[in-house]
Every structure is written in structure tokens, then in C-alpha cells.
């Protein structure tokens, strides 16, 4: 210390962590699954929460202990680095989802940069009108009519495994076949179903699959955004031709013996009016892009996660083999435990105070469905996968949610006005597809050798907040 | 239920909630779906804007934004980046459309106390204290290191002078000055996204209240010319100023610009020999160098503003509550306004050489934006009953201190010219300054 200076110059010393990283990409160490990295404590013992963790590799593979810190100590967490408020408790999120005036979906999110203008950005009456345009084709009798098509697509895909020569997808040794369920089935199956119910010609399915993949990778303003925009343009060019044709001549879905069941969705949309006017090609394209986005990635994740979790819990899998009706419970418990949609952004229309935190009007509030699904205030022992749990509602998906008999719905599809319109068809795809898979797969088990490993090099990589990317299964042929 | 509380049923048969009557509530499909698809911005990734690379040297990345995406929608960090000079100044001077949120809000202690920094006696106390003590304190700091022939100008000169001016302004008893200084430092460092810094900052606010409460009371009884006495003597609606009001006021005052600008000025001089020679050869050039340092390497590289309501600007619809990060660093190096903007030129011809007015300009020339010092006044001259602006006070303090240093030493060079120091943000969002500036020199 220099003489004459009334304070210690070391107060200007650099922060301890600067030497590691002054920016947001702090390299957090990877922790054992379920344990949080110690981000420090306040003098009163409250654990601190460093917002940089939210963009870290550690968080993506091991998010739940961090969400627990938020739920317990910062139920409305103001992330000043990313200018976002995170809402993490089940009850709070439910209330916000039902109040679509106070917590609106505007303005346009990053997803619509690629998908186009969709109902995701709408609220209130505008939203309800458009949601129902195609949502009605994905529920009730319309949906039942489509189940045979779903089952047929599943059978066709599985039976085609015999002809696949790529060993990364299907291989065989000593009477045991190994399939990578993602590439062999789950990645493409939901897209094929979507193609079919929309009414896309079969010959366009490969293009459609490419456009879908490009649009998905272009979401979020990433460096592949331009590729996503180009794919979206190609989709629109293609759809324009189809729409013009269907406006003149609608086409139909058919049952197994060739009888028409109902018009496909594009044909239905072509004859739909809003405010006395037919939907434009742009509107139809954007909604198709949304159906594809919503119906592809999420269902893919649900199928892979469900098989992954069931095969890691063999006693539950065995029970399911003996009782076909348990598939519904398995599906919903999978989405509670490890869904592939993390949450929904909302903007508060007015100033609100939640848990003592004032949130100025117009703030971005992330409703973290992942966290709601692991809220121990609602679900006992939430980190455990248990298809027999008695606190999860596993019946018909309800827009109103479910809160009776000590059971609650999971939040993977949201709840309230913006409940996922593809929830019912996604459920049917995952369950019907899995039922058919089970018929073909004799004694299925995870091929541990080929599966991605966690940091210890031994155990399986945790599911984290992205669904399992590859699932290598062995099954007996004889 | 009173009549006014009954729900109004709209034409569609849907109850219209109270809050939506008027212009609030739902917006329409057409208003918000004005772009068919989003902008593709392949030349930059939003993660780069919160990276170490950015914290160390933001200028190259900001140039990418300024030249390609002047209103960049950053989805990762949920903000709009504004990077061109005229755009930035148009926002910083538009209080009707854009809101400045308090440091107390950013620190998480909103409502802690009243912000009294614009009260005339408070402004006068600061001006008087700085004017009276700047030269003396600068010479004292220089005297402490001059005999060694070496020093760290960033800590021993720039940071120390700033802190001592603050202490001169508050005039605490000598025995509590170290503690007050440490608490002030922690308080201001707490205005951060970093949870550790924030906890320390919030705790420092409470500790400062405890430390300063007896002083406030004592000076209410026996006032002096210091800022605490000025606050104690204010006649306010809602009763006399409390210690919390004093601390809230100290929190909202600019704390970094003098420190950062002084360090950055000397870094610029020591790494630009020609300009340094110019300044050494003509003491009137010191002022021009200071003005250029404010532009070239402003320590406060960005200012945050929030849209008070939906605003259509820069070809975009900015929603109510939207955050605009006004990148002062990018604006100050906008080639549309300054030639060779990355060069440090003491006495450059395209910068105004007097305090700017209104839209950051004087004589038709632009000035370096220093957001911590507030926007330029719209009045043509300082009213006679008010002290000089904070901008003028800070500028003059840097000039005075730098002049004193030039007079006291000769042949100043970087201690290690092979590894010249640079300005960095120690934490993302903190001031961009030269935090260590080791030099060698010959005392006079």
C-alpha cells in the first residue's frame, strides 16, 4: 500500500474468476448426475446461482439439480446476463399459462424466423381461431381415423430394416440384430406420419424430410439459420403447387382397404375461411411448418426417451410387456421425467410481482416446463422414472389440465390456451409405434458398448435437457 | 360486484378482461406478424457478444454489427444491439420513448432509498469537492510513486484518484475512510449479472447505511460543505433524507468514468508515441487528448435502455419492455462520423472541442459519448445557479490530473514495451478499462 493512500489498493484486485473467463462461456466442471456444481453461497447460506450455468455443457447434460436451486430459492429468477426471468414452479407456470392476457406470446420468437408466422405468436381470440383450424383435425374421431395410417407407417419402416446395409443403422451378429432406433425408426417415423396426415405425396417424403431437418437446425438464430430459411422457401414453393391443386381438387386419406376416411389436412385448410377469407398459401405453409416442427422433433424425442428409460428400468418394461394398457402411463411418465420441450416463453403484459420479484411489463419470462415436471411440490421423488407413480395423471390429455385425486398432468404439452395441438397425435404416434416395435423386437436391450458414455467413460450419458440422440438396441431374431 | 367490475362481453362472445380495454393487452395478428420470416445474421453469433473475446476487445465484433446489422436482434441475450452513432444518440436523448432503469433495480435493491443526485445542493457539493481537491490529490498520488521511478498508473493513479475524490466529496473521518472506500467499491461492482458481486454489493449497501448514518445525523446538526451535509440539508417531500437515501444516491452516481477514462487515456498515450509527443510538447493538447480518449476508448461501452412502449424504429417493431443495448463503443468508432475511428488522434478535426449540447454535438461536430456522465444539456449555456455538468467536471479532473503527471515526470514509457497492456472488461458488462498500466519514468 502506498503511503498517504487512505485505503488498500488491493480493493481493485481482479475478481477471482476472471482468470478463468470474464465472459459467459465459463467452463463449469461436469458433475455427477443429480449433483449441482457449487456456485457459492450468500452469507445467509442461500446458494448463489450463476446465470452462466444456463449456457454450459454441464447444464445441458445435468439440469435438474440446478432447477431445484431455482425452485427452492429463486422461484422467479432474474437472469441479468440474458435479460430473462425464469419461472420454475409448477403452480406458477400453470397460472401463467392460463392467463394468456397477462402473459402473452408476443412478440415473434426466434423460431418463427424459420417457421414463418404461426399461432405461437398469437394470443386470445386470434390465437383460438387459428389454433382450431387444424387442431380439430388432430383430435377425436379425426385422429382415430388416422391411427391405421400411423400403424401402417410403423410396420413399413420396421420391415424395411431387412434391406438396410448401413451398419451404423442396422447390423447383425450371432442371431442378434442391433439397430440404432433413431436412424432406423424414430427420426423419420413422425415425419412420415405428418406427411401422410397432411396429404403430401409419397414421392415428396424424402424432400420433406430434408426440409424438416434443415428447418429444425436453423431454429434459434444459429449459424445454420440461412439453410433453414432456404429449406423453408423450398417447402413453400412446393406447398404452393399442392395448395393450388387442392383448392380445385381435394384429396383424401384412405383406410387399409382403400376407402376414403377424410380429407387430408391441407385439403381441409384450403377450404377454411377466417374472417370471411380463405387462408393464404403463406398461412398454410407456416402452419405446415409448425406442424412439422411440433410433430417431428418432439415425438422423435418421446419415442427414444421412452425406450431408453424403459429398458433402463427392466422391471417396468416387463410389466408393460404383460399389460399393454401401461403404454399410456409410460408415455406420460416419460414426458414428465424427460420431455424434449423445455418450456415456453411469455411476455408479461403488465408489471407483475411474483414471489417478491417485480417484473417490469414486457419482460421475457421463460416458463420452464422441465422444472415444473420435476417440482417435488407436485411429484414425489421427481428424478425417479416410475410408470406406476400415483401422482401423475395419465388419462386423456386435457386443455384444462388435471388436478384431482392428488394427481396432476405433466407440463410437456403445456396447459391452457396454448396446449400443444399435436399432443394427441403425438401420443398416438409414440404409443402405437412402440406397440408395433415391441411386436417385432424380441428380448430388446440396450447395446451398452455403442451408446454414448458419460464423463466417466462407463455409465450412459444422462438424458439432460435434450432427448437421447442415439439409442442402440440389441434384439434376438429367432 | 359493482357495475364497473362486471366483465364486458366482446363481439365474439368472449369476456374482455379489464386490462385489455384500451391499448394494452392483446395485440393483433397484423401488428406483430409484420415480417414473413426472420433476419438471417450469419456474420455473428449471439454467444460471441457475451464471450471472453468480446470482454477483452469488443471493437471488432461491434464493427461487424455496426456495418451489417445496425439493429441486431440478439435472441440469446434478449436484446437489440444499436451500434451506429446517430442511432445511439437518438435513443440516449429520447427519454419519452426509452426508460433508464436504476442501478438499484440492476443490483436487486429497488426501493432501497430515494435517488437525490440531481438536487442542486448535491451537484454543487460534488463540483466544489472535486474542483477544490483534484490537483492536490493528484499531486499526492504522484508524490507517492514518483521517487520509485515506476508505478502502476491504473491502480496507483487512476483508480486511487477517483476514489480519493469520492472521499473528498463525502469527507468521512480519517479512521473510517478505508472502510467507506471499500464499501463504495463493492457497492458499485455489485451492479452486475454476477451473483457474487451482487450479493456483496447489496450487503455493502446495508453496511454503508450503518457506516454513514451517524455522519448524516451529525452533519444535519453541524453541516459542512460536503455531499453528506448537502443531502442532510435537503428539504424533501416525505421527510428529511435518511441514510438509505444517501446510499441510494451514491449508488446512482457515476463511479467509473473518471477512473476508466484516466487509465485509458494514459494507455492510449503510452501506446501512441506520436500523440504522446504532441501532448508533452503542448499542454493545451491535454484537453484534446482527453476528449479523444472519451471517444476512442470510453470505459462505459454500452448503455441499456428499455422501450417504454411499442416503438417502431430502425425498421423494426420494438415491443414495450424491449431492451436496447446502445453500444457506445461501436458508436464512438462509427466511420460515418469519425475518420479513421480506430486511431487515437489527440486534436482530431472531426470531434467537437467543447462540451456538446443536445444530440451530442457542438459546432456541427460530434463528441465521444460517455453515457455514465448523462446526456448533454439542451440549454445553450449552464444556468448561472447550477454547477458545471458532470461531463465537464470529469473531463476537467482528467485534464488536471494528467497535467500534474506530465509536469512531475519525464521519459515515461511502458514497463514492458514488448507486452503492452490493453483495456478489458474484467467481468462482462463491467467497464472496459486498462486495469494495470505498469510504467517506468524519470522523476523531475
PDB file of N, CA and C in Angstrom, chain A residues 91-121:
ATOM      1  N   UNK A  91     -46.944 -24.674 -10.009  1.00  0.00           N
ATOM      2  CA  UNK A  91     -48.159 -23.878  -9.791  1.00  0.00           C
ATOM      3  C   UNK A  91     -48.066 -22.522 -10.485  1.00  0.00           C
ATOM      4  N   UNK A  92     -46.917 -21.896 -10.398  1.00  0.00           N
ATOM      5  CA  UNK A  92     -46.747 -20.573 -11.015  1.00  0.00           C
ATOM      6  C   UNK A  92     -46.885 -20.658 -12.528  1.00  0.00           C
ATOM      7  N   UNK A  93     -46.251 -21.662 -13.097  1.00  0.00           N
ATOM      8  CA  UNK A  93     -46.279 -21.811 -14.552  1.00  0.00           C
ATOM      9  C   UNK A  93     -47.709 -22.075 -15.016  1.00  0.00           C
ATOM     10  N   UNK A  94     -48.409 -22.927 -14.285  1.00  0.00           N
ATOM     11  CA  UNK A  94     -49.794 -23.225 -14.657  1.00  0.00           C
ATOM     12  C   UNK A  94     -50.627 -21.952 -14.676  1.00  0.00           C
ATOM     13  N   UNK A  95     -50.481 -21.156 -13.629  1.00  0.00           N
ATOM     14  CA  UNK A  95     -51.264 -19.916 -13.564  1.00  0.00           C
ATOM     15  C   UNK A  95     -50.938 -18.994 -14.746  1.00  0.00           C
ATOM     16  N   UNK A  96     -49.668 -18.902 -15.061  1.00  0.00           N
ATOM     17  CA  UNK A  96     -49.263 -18.027 -16.173  1.00  0.00           C
ATOM     18  C   UNK A  96     -49.810 -18.550 -17.502  1.00  0.00           C
ATOM     19  N   UNK A  97     -49.768 -19.860 -17.696  1.00  0.00           N
ATOM     20  CA  UNK A  97     -50.249 -20.423 -18.961  1.00  0.00           C
ATOM     21  C   UNK A  97     -51.748 -20.164 -19.151  1.00  0.00           C
ATOM     22  N   UNK A  98     -52.479 -20.219 -18.066  1.00  0.00           N
ATOM     23  CA  UNK A  98     -53.921 -19.986 -18.206  1.00  0.00           C
ATOM     24  C   UNK A  98     -54.243 -18.505 -18.431  1.00  0.00           C
ATOM     25  N   UNK A  99     -53.381 -17.635 -17.982  1.00  0.00           N
ATOM     26  CA  UNK A  99     -53.623 -16.194 -18.132  1.00  0.00           C
ATOM     27  C   UNK A  99     -52.919 -15.702 -19.391  1.00  0.00           C
ATOM     28  N   UNK A 100     -53.538 -15.949 -20.540  1.00  0.00           N
ATOM     29  CA  UNK A 100     -52.826 -15.584 -21.768  1.00  0.00           C
ATOM     30  C   UNK A 100     -53.005 -14.113 -22.125  1.00  0.00           C
ATOM     31  N   UNK A 101     -53.712 -13.391 -21.307  1.00  0.00           N
ATOM     32  CA  UNK A 101     -53.712 -11.940 -21.487  1.00  0.00           C
ATOM     33  C   UNK A 101     -52.540 -11.332 -20.697  1.00  0.00           C
ATOM     34  N   UNK A 102     -52.382 -11.771 -19.460  1.00  0.00           N
ATOM     35  CA  UNK A 102     -51.323 -11.226 -18.613  1.00  0.00           C
ATOM     36  C   UNK A 102     -49.944 -11.699 -19.037  1.00  0.00           C
ATOM     37  N   UNK A 103     -49.897 -12.890 -19.635  1.00  0.00           N
ATOM     38  CA  UNK A 103     -48.606 -13.470 -20.049  1.00  0.00           C
ATOM     39  C   UNK A 103     -48.751 -13.880 -21.502  1.00  0.00           C
ATOM     40  N   UNK A 104     -48.469 -12.947 -22.388  1.00  0.00           N
ATOM     41  CA  UNK A 104     -48.763 -13.175 -23.795  1.00  0.00           C
ATOM     42  C   UNK A 104     -47.584 -13.778 -24.535  1.00  0.00           C
ATOM     43  N   UNK A 105     -47.865 -14.215 -25.745  1.00  0.00           N
ATOM     44  CA  UNK A 105     -46.840 -14.931 -26.514  1.00  0.00           C
ATOM     45  C   UNK A 105     -46.135 -14.022 -27.498  1.00  0.00           C
ATOM     46  N   UNK A 106     -46.519 -12.782 -27.552  1.00  0.00           N
ATOM     47  CA  UNK A 106     -45.854 -11.861 -28.467  1.00  0.00           C
ATOM     48  C   UNK A 106     -44.595 -11.319 -27.793  1.00  0.00           C
ATOM     49  N   UNK A 107     -43.634 -10.781 -28.487  1.00  0.00           N
ATOM     50  CA  UNK A 107     -43.602 -10.727 -29.937  1.00  0.00           C
ATOM     51  C   UNK A 107     -43.018 -12.004 -30.519  1.00  0.00           C
ATOM     52  N   UNK A 108     -42.932 -12.015 -31.802  1.00  0.00           N
ATOM     53  CA  UNK A 108     -42.404 -13.122 -32.573  1.00  0.00           C
ATOM     54  C   UNK A 108     -41.120 -13.686 -31.945  1.00  0.00           C
ATOM     55  N   UNK A 109     -41.118 -14.976 -31.782  1.00  0.00           N
ATOM     56  CA  UNK A 109     -39.936 -15.607 -31.193  1.00  0.00           C
ATOM     57  C   UNK A 109     -38.937 -15.997 -32.252  1.00  0.00           C
ATOM     58  N   UNK A 110     -37.811 -16.478 -31.797  1.00  0.00           N
ATOM     59  CA  UNK A 110     -36.757 -16.811 -32.743  1.00  0.00           C
ATOM     60  C   UNK A 110     -37.176 -17.939 -33.671  1.00  0.00           C
ATOM     61  N   UNK A 111     -38.067 -18.817 -33.196  1.00  0.00           N
ATOM     62  CA  UNK A 111     -38.452 -19.963 -34.017  1.00  0.00           C
ATOM     63  C   UNK A 111     -39.112 -19.509 -35.304  1.00  0.00           C
ATOM     64  N   UNK A 112     -39.918 -18.433 -35.202  1.00  0.00           N
ATOM     65  CA  UNK A 112     -40.657 -18.043 -36.384  1.00  0.00           C
ATOM     66  C   UNK A 112     -39.759 -17.410 -37.427  1.00  0.00           C
ATOM     67  N   UNK A 113     -38.508 -17.148 -37.057  1.00  0.00           N
ATOM     68  CA  UNK A 113     -37.560 -16.706 -38.072  1.00  0.00           C
ATOM     69  C   UNK A 113     -37.476 -17.713 -39.197  1.00  0.00           C
ATOM     70  N   UNK A 114     -37.675 -18.987 -38.870  1.00  0.00           N
ATOM     71  CA  UNK A 114     -37.632 -20.012 -39.894  1.00  0.00           C
ATOM     72  C   UNK A 114     -39.026 -20.530 -40.216  1.00  0.00           C
ATOM     73  N   UNK A 115     -39.810 -20.768 -39.202  1.00  0.00           N
ATOM     74  CA  UNK A 115     -41.112 -21.386 -39.452  1.00  0.00           C
ATOM     75  C   UNK A 115     -42.058 -20.439 -40.184  1.00  0.00           C
ATOM     76  N   UNK A 116     -41.866 -19.143 -40.007  1.00  0.00           N
ATOM     77  CA  UNK A 116     -42.817 -18.188 -40.561  1.00  0.00           C
ATOM     78  C   UNK A 116     -43.761 -17.729 -39.465  1.00  0.00           C
ATOM     79  N   UNK A 117     -44.821 -17.037 -39.862  1.00  0.00           N
ATOM     80  CA  UNK A 117     -45.769 -16.531 -38.869  1.00  0.00           C
ATOM     81  C   UNK A 117     -46.736 -17.634 -38.475  1.00  0.00           C
ATOM     82  N   UNK A 118     -46.723 -17.970 -37.219  1.00  0.00           N
ATOM     83  CA  UNK A 118     -47.584 -19.055 -36.767  1.00  0.00           C
ATOM     84  C   UNK A 118     -48.386 -18.591 -35.567  1.00  0.00           C
ATOM     85  N   UNK A 119     -49.240 -19.479 -35.136  1.00  0.00           N
ATOM     86  CA  UNK A 119     -50.085 -19.150 -33.994  1.00  0.00           C
ATOM     87  C   UNK A 119     -49.288 -19.075 -32.695  1.00  0.00           C
ATOM     88  N   UNK A 120     -48.028 -19.509 -32.730  1.00  0.00           N
ATOM     89  CA  UNK A 120     -47.225 -19.429 -31.499  1.00  0.00           C
ATOM     90  C   UNK A 120     -47.143 -18.002 -30.994  1.00  0.00           C
ATOM     91  N   UNK A 121     -47.188 -17.046 -31.929  1.00  0.00           N
ATOM     92  CA  UNK A 121     -47.034 -15.650 -31.523  1.00  0.00           C
ATOM     93  C   UNK A 121     -48.348 -14.980 -31.187  1.00  0.00           C
TER      94      UNK A 121
END
